[in-house]
Coordinates of C-alpha atoms in Angstrom, one line a residue:
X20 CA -89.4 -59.9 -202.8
X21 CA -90.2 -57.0 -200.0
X22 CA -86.9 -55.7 -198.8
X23 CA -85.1 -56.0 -195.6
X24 CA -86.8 -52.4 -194.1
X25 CA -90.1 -53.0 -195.4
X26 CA -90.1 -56.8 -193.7
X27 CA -89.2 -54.5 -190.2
X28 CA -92.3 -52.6 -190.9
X29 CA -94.8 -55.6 -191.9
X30 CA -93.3 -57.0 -188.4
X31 CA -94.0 -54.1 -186.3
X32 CA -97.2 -53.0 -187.8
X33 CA -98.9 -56.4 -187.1
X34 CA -96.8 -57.4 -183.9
X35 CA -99.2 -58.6 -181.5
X36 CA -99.9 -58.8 -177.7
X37 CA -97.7 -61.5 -175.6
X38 CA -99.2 -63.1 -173.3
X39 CA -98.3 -62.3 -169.8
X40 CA -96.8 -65.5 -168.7
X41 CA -94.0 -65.9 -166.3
X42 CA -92.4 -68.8 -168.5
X43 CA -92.1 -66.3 -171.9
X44 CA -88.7 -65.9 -173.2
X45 CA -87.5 -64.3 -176.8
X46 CA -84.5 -66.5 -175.9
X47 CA -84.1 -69.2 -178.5
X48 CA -84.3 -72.6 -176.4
X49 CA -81.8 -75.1 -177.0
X50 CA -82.0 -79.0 -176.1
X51 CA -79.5 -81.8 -174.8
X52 CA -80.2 -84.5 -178.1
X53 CA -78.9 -87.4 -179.3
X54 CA -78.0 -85.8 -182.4
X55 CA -74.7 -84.5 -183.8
X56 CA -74.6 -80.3 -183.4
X57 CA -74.5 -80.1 -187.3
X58 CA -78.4 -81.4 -186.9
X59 CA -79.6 -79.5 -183.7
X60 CA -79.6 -76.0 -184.9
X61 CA -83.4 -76.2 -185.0
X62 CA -83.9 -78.5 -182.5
X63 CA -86.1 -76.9 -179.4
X64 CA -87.2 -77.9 -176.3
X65 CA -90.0 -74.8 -175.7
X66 CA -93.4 -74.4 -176.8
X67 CA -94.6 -71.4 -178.6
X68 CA -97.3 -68.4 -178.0
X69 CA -97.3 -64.9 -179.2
X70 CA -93.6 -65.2 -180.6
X71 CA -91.8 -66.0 -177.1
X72 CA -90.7 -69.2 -176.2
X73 CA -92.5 -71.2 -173.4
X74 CA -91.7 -73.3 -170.5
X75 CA -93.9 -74.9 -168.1
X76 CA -94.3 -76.5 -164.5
X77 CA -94.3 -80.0 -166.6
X78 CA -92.5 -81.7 -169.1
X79 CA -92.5 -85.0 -170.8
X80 CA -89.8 -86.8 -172.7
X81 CA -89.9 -87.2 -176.6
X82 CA -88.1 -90.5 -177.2
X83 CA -86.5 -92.4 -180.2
X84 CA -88.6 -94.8 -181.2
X85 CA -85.6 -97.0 -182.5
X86 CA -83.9 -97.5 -179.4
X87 CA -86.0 -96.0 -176.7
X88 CA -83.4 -93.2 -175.8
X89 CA -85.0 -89.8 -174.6
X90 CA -84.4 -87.0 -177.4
X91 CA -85.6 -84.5 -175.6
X92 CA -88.3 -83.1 -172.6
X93 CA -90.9 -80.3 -173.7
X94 CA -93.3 -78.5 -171.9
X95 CA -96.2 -80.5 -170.7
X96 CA -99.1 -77.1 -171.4
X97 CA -102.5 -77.2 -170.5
X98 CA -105.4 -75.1 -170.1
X99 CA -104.0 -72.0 -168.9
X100 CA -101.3 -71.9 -171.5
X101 CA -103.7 -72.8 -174.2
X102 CA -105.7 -70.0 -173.5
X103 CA -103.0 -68.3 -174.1
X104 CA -101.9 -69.1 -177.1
X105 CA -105.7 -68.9 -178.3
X106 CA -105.4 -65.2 -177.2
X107 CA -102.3 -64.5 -178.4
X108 CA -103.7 -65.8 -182.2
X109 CA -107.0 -63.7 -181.6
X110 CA -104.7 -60.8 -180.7
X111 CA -103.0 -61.2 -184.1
X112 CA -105.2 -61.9 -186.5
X113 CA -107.2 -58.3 -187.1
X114 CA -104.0 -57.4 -188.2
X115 CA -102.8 -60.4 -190.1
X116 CA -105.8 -60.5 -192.1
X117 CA -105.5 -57.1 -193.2
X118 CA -102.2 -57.7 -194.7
X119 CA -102.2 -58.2 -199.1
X120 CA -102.6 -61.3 -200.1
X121 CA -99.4 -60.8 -202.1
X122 CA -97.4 -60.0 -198.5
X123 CA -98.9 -63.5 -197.3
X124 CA -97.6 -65.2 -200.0
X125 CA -94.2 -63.5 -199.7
X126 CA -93.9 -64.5 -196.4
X127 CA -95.0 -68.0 -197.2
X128 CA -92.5 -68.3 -200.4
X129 CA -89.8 -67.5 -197.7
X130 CA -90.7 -70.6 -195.3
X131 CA -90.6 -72.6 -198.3
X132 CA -87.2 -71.9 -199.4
X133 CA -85.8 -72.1 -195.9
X134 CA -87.4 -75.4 -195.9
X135 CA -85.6 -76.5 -198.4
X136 CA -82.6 -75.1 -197.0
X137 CA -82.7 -77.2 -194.1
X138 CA -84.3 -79.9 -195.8
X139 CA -81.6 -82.9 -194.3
X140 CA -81.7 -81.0 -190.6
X141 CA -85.6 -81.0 -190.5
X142 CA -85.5 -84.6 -192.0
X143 CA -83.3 -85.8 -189.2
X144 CA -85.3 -84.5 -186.5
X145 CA -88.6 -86.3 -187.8
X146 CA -86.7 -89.6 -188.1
X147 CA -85.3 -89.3 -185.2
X148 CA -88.6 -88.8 -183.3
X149 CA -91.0 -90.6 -185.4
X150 CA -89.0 -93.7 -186.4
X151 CA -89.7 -93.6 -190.8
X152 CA -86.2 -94.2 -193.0
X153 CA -84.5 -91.3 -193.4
X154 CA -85.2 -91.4 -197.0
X155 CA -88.8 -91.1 -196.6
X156 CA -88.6 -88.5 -193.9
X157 CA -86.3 -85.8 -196.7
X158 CA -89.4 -86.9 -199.2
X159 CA -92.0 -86.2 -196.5
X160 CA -90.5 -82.1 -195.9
X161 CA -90.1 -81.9 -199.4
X162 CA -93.7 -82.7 -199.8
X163 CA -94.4 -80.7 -196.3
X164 CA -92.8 -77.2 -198.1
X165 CA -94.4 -78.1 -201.2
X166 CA -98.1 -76.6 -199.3
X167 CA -96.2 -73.0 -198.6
X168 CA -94.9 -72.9 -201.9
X169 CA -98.9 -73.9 -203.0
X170 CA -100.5 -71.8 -200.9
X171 CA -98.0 -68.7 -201.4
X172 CA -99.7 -68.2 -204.6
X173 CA -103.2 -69.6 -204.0
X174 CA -103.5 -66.9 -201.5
X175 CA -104.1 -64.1 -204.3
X176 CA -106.8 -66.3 -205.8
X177 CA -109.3 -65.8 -203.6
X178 CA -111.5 -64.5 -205.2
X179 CA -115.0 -63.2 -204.7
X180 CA -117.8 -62.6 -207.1
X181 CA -120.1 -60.1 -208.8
X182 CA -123.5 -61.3 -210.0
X183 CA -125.9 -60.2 -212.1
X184 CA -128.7 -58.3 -210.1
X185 CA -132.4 -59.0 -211.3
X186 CA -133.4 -55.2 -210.1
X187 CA -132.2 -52.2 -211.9
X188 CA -131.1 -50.1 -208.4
X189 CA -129.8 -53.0 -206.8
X190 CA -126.0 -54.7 -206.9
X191 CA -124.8 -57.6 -205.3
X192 CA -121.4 -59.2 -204.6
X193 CA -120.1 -62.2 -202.5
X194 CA -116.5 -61.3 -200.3
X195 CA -114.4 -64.1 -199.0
X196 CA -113.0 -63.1 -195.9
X197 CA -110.7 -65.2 -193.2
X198 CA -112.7 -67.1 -190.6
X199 CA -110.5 -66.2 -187.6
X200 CA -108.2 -68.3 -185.4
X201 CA -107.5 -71.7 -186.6
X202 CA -107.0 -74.7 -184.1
X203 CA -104.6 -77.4 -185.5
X204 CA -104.1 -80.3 -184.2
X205 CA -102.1 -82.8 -185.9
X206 CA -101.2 -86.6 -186.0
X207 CA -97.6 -88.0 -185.2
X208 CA -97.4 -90.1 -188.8
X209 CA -96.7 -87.1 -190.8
X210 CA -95.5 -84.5 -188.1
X211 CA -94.1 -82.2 -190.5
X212 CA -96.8 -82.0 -193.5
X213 CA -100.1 -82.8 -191.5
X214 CA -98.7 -78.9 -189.8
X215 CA -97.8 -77.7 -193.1
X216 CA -100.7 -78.7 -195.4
X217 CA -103.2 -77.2 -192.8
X218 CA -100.7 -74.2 -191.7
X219 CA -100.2 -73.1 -195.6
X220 CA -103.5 -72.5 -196.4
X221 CA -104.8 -71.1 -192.9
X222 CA -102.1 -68.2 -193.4
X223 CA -102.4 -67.8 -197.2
X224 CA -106.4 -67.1 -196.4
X225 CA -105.1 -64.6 -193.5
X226 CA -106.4 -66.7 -190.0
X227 CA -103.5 -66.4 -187.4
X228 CA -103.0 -70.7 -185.9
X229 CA -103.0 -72.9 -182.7
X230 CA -101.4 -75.7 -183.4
X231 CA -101.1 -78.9 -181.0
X232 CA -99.1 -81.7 -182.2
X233 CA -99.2 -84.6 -181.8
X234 CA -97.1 -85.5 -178.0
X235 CA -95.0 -88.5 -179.7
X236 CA -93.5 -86.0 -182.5
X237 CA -94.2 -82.3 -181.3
X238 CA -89.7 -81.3 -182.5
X239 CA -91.0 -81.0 -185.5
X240 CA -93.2 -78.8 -185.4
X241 CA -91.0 -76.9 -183.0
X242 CA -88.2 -76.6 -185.4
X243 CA -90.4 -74.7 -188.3
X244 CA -90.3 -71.9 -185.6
X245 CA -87.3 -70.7 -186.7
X246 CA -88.0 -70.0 -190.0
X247 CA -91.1 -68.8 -189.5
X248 CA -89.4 -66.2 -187.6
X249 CA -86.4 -66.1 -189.9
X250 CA -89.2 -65.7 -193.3
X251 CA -90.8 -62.7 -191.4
X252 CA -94.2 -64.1 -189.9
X253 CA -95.6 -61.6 -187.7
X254 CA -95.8 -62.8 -183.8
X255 CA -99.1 -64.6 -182.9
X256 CA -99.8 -65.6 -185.9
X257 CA -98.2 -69.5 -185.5
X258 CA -98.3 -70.4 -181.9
X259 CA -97.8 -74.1 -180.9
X260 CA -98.8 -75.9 -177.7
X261 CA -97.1 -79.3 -176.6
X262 CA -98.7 -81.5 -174.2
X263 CA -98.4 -85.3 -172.9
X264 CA -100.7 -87.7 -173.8
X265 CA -102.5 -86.7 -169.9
X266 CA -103.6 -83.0 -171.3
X267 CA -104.2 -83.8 -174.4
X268 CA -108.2 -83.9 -174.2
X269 CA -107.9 -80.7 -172.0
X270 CA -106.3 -78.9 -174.4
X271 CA -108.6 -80.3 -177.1
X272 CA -111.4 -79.6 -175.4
X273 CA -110.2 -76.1 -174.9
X274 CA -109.5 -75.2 -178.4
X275 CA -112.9 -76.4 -179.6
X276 CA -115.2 -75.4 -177.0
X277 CA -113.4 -71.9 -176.9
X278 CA -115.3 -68.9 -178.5
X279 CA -112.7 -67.2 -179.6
X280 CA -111.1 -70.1 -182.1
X281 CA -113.2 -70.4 -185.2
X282 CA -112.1 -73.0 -186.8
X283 CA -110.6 -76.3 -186.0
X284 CA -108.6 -78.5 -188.3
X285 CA -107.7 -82.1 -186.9
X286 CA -106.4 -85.2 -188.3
X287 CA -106.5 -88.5 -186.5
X288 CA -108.8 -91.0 -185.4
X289 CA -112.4 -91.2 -186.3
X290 CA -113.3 -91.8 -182.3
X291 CA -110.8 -88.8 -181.7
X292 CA -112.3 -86.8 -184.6
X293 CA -116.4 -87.8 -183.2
X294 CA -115.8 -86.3 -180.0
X295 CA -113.8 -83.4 -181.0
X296 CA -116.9 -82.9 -184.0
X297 CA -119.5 -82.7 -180.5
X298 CA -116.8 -80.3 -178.2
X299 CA -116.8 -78.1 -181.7
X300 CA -120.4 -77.8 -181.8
X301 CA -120.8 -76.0 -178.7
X302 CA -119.9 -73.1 -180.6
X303 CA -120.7 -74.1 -183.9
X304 CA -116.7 -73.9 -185.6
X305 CA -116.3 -74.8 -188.7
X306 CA -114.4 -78.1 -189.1
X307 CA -112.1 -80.3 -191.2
X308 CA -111.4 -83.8 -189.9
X309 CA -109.2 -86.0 -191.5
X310 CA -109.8 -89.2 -190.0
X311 CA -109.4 -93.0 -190.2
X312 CA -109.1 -95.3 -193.2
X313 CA -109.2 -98.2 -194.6
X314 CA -108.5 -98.5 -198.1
X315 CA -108.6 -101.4 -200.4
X316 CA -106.1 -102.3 -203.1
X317 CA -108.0 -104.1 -206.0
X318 CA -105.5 -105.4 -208.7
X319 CA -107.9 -107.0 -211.5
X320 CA -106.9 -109.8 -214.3
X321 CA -105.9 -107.0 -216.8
X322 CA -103.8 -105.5 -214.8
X323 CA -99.9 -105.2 -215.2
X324 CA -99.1 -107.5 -212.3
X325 CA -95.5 -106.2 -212.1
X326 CA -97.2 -102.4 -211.5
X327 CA -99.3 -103.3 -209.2
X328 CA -96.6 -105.5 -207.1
X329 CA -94.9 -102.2 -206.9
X330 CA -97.5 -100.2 -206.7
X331 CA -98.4 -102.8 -203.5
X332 CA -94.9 -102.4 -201.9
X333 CA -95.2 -98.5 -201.9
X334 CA -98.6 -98.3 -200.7
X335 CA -98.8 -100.6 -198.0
X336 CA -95.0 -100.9 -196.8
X337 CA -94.3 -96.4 -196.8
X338 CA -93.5 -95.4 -193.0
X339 CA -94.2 -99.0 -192.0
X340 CA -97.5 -98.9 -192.9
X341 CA -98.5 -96.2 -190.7
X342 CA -99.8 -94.0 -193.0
X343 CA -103.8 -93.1 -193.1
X344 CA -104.2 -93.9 -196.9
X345 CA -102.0 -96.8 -197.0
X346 CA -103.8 -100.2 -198.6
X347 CA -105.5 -102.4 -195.6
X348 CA -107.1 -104.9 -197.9
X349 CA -105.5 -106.1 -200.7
X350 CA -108.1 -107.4 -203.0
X351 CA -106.6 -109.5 -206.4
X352 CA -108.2 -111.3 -209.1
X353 CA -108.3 -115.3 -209.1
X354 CA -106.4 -115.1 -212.8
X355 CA -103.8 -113.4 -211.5
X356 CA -103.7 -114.5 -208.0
X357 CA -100.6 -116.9 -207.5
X358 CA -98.7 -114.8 -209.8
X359 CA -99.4 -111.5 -207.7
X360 CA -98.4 -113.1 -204.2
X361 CA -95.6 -115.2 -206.0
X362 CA -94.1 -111.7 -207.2
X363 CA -95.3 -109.7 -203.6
X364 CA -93.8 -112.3 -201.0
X365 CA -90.1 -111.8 -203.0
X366 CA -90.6 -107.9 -203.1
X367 CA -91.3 -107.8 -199.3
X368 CA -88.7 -110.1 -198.8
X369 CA -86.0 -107.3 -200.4
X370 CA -87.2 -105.0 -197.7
X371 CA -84.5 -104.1 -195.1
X372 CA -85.4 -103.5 -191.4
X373 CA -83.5 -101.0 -188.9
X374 CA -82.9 -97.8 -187.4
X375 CA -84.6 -95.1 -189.7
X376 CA -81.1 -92.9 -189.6
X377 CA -78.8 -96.2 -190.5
X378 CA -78.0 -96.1 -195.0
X379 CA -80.4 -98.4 -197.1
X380 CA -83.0 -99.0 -194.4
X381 CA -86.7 -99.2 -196.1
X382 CA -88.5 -100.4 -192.8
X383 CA -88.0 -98.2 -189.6
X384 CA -90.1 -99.0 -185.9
X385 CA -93.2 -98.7 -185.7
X386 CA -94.5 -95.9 -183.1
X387 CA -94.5 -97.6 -179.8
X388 CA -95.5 -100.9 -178.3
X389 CA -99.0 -100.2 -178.7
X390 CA -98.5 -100.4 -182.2
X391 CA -96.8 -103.5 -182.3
X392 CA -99.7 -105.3 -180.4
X393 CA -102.4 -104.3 -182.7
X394 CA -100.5 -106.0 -185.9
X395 CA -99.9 -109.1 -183.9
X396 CA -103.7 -109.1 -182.8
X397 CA -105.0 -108.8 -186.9
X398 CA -102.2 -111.5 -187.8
X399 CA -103.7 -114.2 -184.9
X400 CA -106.9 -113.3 -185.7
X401 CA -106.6 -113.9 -189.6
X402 CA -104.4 -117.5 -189.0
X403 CA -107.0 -118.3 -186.5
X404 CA -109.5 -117.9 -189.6
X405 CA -107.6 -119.6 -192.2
X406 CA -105.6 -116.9 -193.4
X407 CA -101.6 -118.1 -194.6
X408 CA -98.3 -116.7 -193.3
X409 CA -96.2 -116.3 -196.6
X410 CA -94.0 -113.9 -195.2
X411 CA -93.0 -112.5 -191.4
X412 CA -95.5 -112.6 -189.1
X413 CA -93.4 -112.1 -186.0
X414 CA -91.5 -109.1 -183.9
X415 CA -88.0 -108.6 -185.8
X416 CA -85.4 -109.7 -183.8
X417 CA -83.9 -105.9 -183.1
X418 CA -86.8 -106.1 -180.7
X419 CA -88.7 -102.8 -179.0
X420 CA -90.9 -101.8 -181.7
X421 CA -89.8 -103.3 -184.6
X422 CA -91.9 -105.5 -186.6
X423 CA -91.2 -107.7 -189.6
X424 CA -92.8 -107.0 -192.8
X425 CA -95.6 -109.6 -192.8
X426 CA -97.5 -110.8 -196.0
X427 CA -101.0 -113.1 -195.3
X428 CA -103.0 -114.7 -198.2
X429 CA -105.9 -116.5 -198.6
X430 CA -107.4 -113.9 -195.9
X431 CA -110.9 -114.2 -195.3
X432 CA -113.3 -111.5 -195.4
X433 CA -114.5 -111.3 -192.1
X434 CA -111.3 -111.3 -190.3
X435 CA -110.6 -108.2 -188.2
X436 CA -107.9 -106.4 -190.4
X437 CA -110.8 -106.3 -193.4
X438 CA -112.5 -104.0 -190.5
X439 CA -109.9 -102.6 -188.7
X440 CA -107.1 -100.0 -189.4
X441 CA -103.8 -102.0 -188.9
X442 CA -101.3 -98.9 -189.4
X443 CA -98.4 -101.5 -189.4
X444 CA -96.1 -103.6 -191.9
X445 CA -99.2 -106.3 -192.6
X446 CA -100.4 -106.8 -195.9
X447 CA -103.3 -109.1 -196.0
X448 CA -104.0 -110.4 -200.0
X449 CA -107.5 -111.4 -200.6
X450 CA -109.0 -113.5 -203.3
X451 CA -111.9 -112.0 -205.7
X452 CA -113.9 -113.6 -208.5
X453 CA -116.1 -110.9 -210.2
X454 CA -115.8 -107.2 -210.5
X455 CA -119.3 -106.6 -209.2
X456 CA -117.5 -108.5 -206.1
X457 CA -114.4 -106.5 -205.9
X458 CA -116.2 -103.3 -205.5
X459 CA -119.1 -104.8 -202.9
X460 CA -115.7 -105.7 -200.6
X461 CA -114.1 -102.4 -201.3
X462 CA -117.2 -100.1 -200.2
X463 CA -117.8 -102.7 -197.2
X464 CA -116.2 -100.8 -194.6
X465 CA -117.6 -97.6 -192.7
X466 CA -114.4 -95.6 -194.1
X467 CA -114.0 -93.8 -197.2
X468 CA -110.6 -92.0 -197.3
X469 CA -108.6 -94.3 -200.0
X470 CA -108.9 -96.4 -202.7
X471 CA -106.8 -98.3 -205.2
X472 CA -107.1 -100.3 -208.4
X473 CA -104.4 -101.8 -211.3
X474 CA -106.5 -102.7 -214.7
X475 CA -105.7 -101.8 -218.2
X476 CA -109.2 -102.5 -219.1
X477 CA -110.7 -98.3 -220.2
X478 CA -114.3 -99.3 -219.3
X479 CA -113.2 -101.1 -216.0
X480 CA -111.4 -98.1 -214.9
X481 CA -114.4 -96.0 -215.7
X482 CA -117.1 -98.1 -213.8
X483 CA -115.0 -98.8 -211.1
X484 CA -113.7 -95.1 -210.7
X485 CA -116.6 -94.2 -210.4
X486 CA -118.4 -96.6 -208.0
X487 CA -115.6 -96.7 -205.2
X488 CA -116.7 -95.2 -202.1
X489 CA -114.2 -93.1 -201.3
X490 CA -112.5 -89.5 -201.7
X491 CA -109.3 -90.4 -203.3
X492 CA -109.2 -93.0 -206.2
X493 CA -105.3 -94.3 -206.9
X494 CA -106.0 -95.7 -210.3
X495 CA -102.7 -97.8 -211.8
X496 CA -100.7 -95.6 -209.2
X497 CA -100.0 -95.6 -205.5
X498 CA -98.9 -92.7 -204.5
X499 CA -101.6 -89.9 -204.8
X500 CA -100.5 -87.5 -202.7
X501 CA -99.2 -83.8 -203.8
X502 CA -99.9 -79.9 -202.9
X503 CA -101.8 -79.7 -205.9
X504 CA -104.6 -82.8 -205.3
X505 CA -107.3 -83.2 -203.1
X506 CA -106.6 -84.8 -199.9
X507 CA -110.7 -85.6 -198.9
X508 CA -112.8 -88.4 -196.9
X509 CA -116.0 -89.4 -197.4
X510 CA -118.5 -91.9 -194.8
X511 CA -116.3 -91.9 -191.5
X512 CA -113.3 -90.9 -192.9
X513 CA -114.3 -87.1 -192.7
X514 CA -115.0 -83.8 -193.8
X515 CA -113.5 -81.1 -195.9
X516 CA -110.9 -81.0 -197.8
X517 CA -107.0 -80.4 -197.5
X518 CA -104.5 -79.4 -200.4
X519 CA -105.0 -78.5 -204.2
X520 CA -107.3 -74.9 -205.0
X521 CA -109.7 -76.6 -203.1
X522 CA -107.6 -76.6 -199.5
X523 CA -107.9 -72.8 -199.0
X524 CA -111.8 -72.7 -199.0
X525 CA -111.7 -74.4 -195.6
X526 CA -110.4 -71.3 -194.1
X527 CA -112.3 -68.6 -195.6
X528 CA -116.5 -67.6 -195.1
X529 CA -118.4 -66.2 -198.3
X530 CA -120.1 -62.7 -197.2
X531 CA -122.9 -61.2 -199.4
X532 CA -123.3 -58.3 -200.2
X533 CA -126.7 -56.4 -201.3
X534 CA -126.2 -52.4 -202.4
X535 CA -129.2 -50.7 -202.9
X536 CA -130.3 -47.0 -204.3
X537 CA -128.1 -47.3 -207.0

């Protein structure tokens, strides 16, 4: 670990310009929350550019989803500021890039640990303002530090190549170099580890960030500020831009169209992600999208029913079923079809609904009302094609956005949530004949993010494997997701890749090389 004095140094030797705003402060901000003070020391109510804290003309609230109570109001930015921010990164990052790889990582190891330090503070502030079960939320920042830690040593495995020449006088080598300022803007399900995932291996590679989160959960990417400062990351590096829902294409448009960010990262929608894709070419970034799913669960006749019940329950039912990879189709076997909803409807039935920060609740609210509507419109529209209600169905009687955990069978194939992305408590339970037939209804869709299957059957797993139509295969588990494995979509679901050795390519050009008169 660098010492105290040489951190100082690292600090003023890559400090960069600050924007001249009239709204900059170095003044930590503080905010009047619904929270006990043992959870608000990293709570903030400012946005971030060039390592000063940021108001604006504009705020908007950030409210609890559980009860509708206002957490807090942050700066509604927009143009202007963004620029900003994209200055004060392009400012930075000449600078940043030229530190070691092995001072990146340092820096990045830091982070991590105060993560983990404040693991049950940062945990509280995501369930507070994005609804999920506090149990979830300490999984989801343990997961979120997990890319720092990742990346902390991935950054010093970057590395380039020497070839074999086929003239004599001639050499030739390949560099990989940081592509420049990195735009990220990130979705509200996971506000903590869509930032960190993206963030981890931007700085390991040595770009400097703009990141917009997303406007229903921007506290939590306001409270890794502190550490960031408090690990030693130079100013400019990590700026962050909050906006309403109102300035949200502005900004957007901004950070794509602008010549000075190369690079944008985004995860959300695929209509989002199409015209962010078109704003980007203008300038011809590089991209990563991460966008929408819709991923079948296929539990054959060999499979451990049991498993896959819970494999079912953890898929579909984690942070309500607003999760991108989370199974929209469940696809089971006629042999083991009663037994697999039989076992299903008591499973969901064990699932407790509530307030996210109340003990032993599995089932939180969903996001807002708009949420809500969408599961009630795939649940009509299934019934209204034969599908059955075995389970829920309805709003949960603590009202606002809660939902109850709702279980359909005999769900036909052309019903809307076999097309759609619900992102809400609904599991749908279709019935299959044939293996040939299980995979033709798991590729049908225009998505290709996730996939799952349960079979003990070794040449099953193989074929199937193999012919799913998607960039992440679950096979006799649920829960796919860690630092070290490929997060990647194919079809509609998107491009690049996030996580795993992999992650840090997205941030980093190959430059050749050619010495001659040797």
């Amino acid at each position: 670990m660098q010492s105290s004095m040489s951190c100082v140094r690292l600090l003023r030797r890559y400090a960069c310009r600050v924007p001249a705003l009239h709204k900059l402060s170095r003044r930590p901000p503080s905010c009047s929350l619904h929270l006990s003070s043992r959870n608000a020391s990293l709570l903030r109510d400012k946005a971030y550019i060039g390592g000063a804290w940021v108001s604006g003309d504009k705020t908007f609230p950030v409210t609890d989803p559980a009860n509708g109570m206002e957490i807090a109001c942050v700066p509604d930015l927009g143009v202007t500021e963004t620029t900003d921010a994209i200055q004060a990164a392009y400012d930075a990052f000449q600078g940043w890039a030229e530190t070691t790889a092995k001072e990146r990582g340092v820096i990045l190891r830091r982070w991590y640990d105060l993560m983990i330090k404040n693991q049950d503070e940062l945990a509280q502030i995501l369930t507070t303002e994005m609804g999920k079960p506090l149990a979830e939320a300490k999984s989801e920042i343990l997961y979120g530090a997990s890319f720092f830690d990742w990346f902390s040593e991935e950054a010093k495995r970057c590395y380039g190549d020497v070839v074999p020449t086929i003239m004599k006088n001639k050499r030739q080598i390949f560099l990989k170099q940081p592509v420049g300022v990195a735009a990220l803007i990130t979705p509200w399900n996971f506000p903590n580890a869509m930032i960190t995932r993206k963030l981890g291996a931007a700085l390991a590679a040595g770009c400097t960030t703009v990141v917009k989160p997303a406007e229903d959960t921007p506290l939590s990417a306001l409270a890794l500020i502190p550490l960031a400062e408090e690990a030693g990351l130079p100013p400019g590096v990590f700026n962050v831009v909050t906006c309403s829902r109102d300035n949200a294409s502005d900004v957007g448009k901004v950070l794509c169209e602008s010549p000075l960010v190369a690079k944008i990262s985004f995860t959300g929608s695929t209509a989002t992600g199409k015209i962010l894709l078109e704003q980007a070419a203008s300038t011809v970034k590089r991209v990563s999208m991460e966008l929408g799913g819709n991923a079948p669960f296929i539990v054959f006749d060999s499979a451990d029913v049991d498993a896959a019940v819970a494999g079912a329950i953890a898929c579909k039912f984690r942070g309500m079923g607003q999760t991108c990879v989370c199974a929209n189709r469940i696809l089971v076997q006629d042999g083991v079809y009663e037994e697999f909803c039989q076992k299903l409807t008591e499973k969901v039935g064990h699932l407790v609904v509530g307030d996210g920060k109340e003990p032993g609740v599995t089932q939180g609210p969903l996001i807002n009302e708009k949420a809500i509507e969408k599961v009630e419109k795939h649940i009509e529209d299934a019934v209204k094609r034969g599908a059955k209600v075995l389970m829920g169905g309805k709003r949960h009687e603590l009202g606002r956005t809660f939902f109850q955990p709702t279980l359909l069978s005999d769900v036909p194939q052309d019903a809307l949530v076999c097309k759609e992305e619900t992102f809400g408590p609904l599991a749908p339970v279709i019935r299959f004949q044939t293996e040939a037939e299980a995979v033709a209804l798991a590729n049908a869709s225009e998505f290709g993010l996730a996939s799952y299957f349960y079979s003990n059957n070794i040449g099953q797993i193989w074929r199937v494997a193999e012919k799913l139509e998607s960039g992440i295969v679950g096979i006799n588990e649920s829960l796919v997701s860690s630092e070290a494995g490929a997060f990647t979509g194919i079809k509609q679901s998107g491009l690049g890749t996030e996580g795993s050795k992999y992650g840090i390519n997205e941030y980093l050009n190959v430059k050749y090389c050619c010495f001659g008169g040797i």
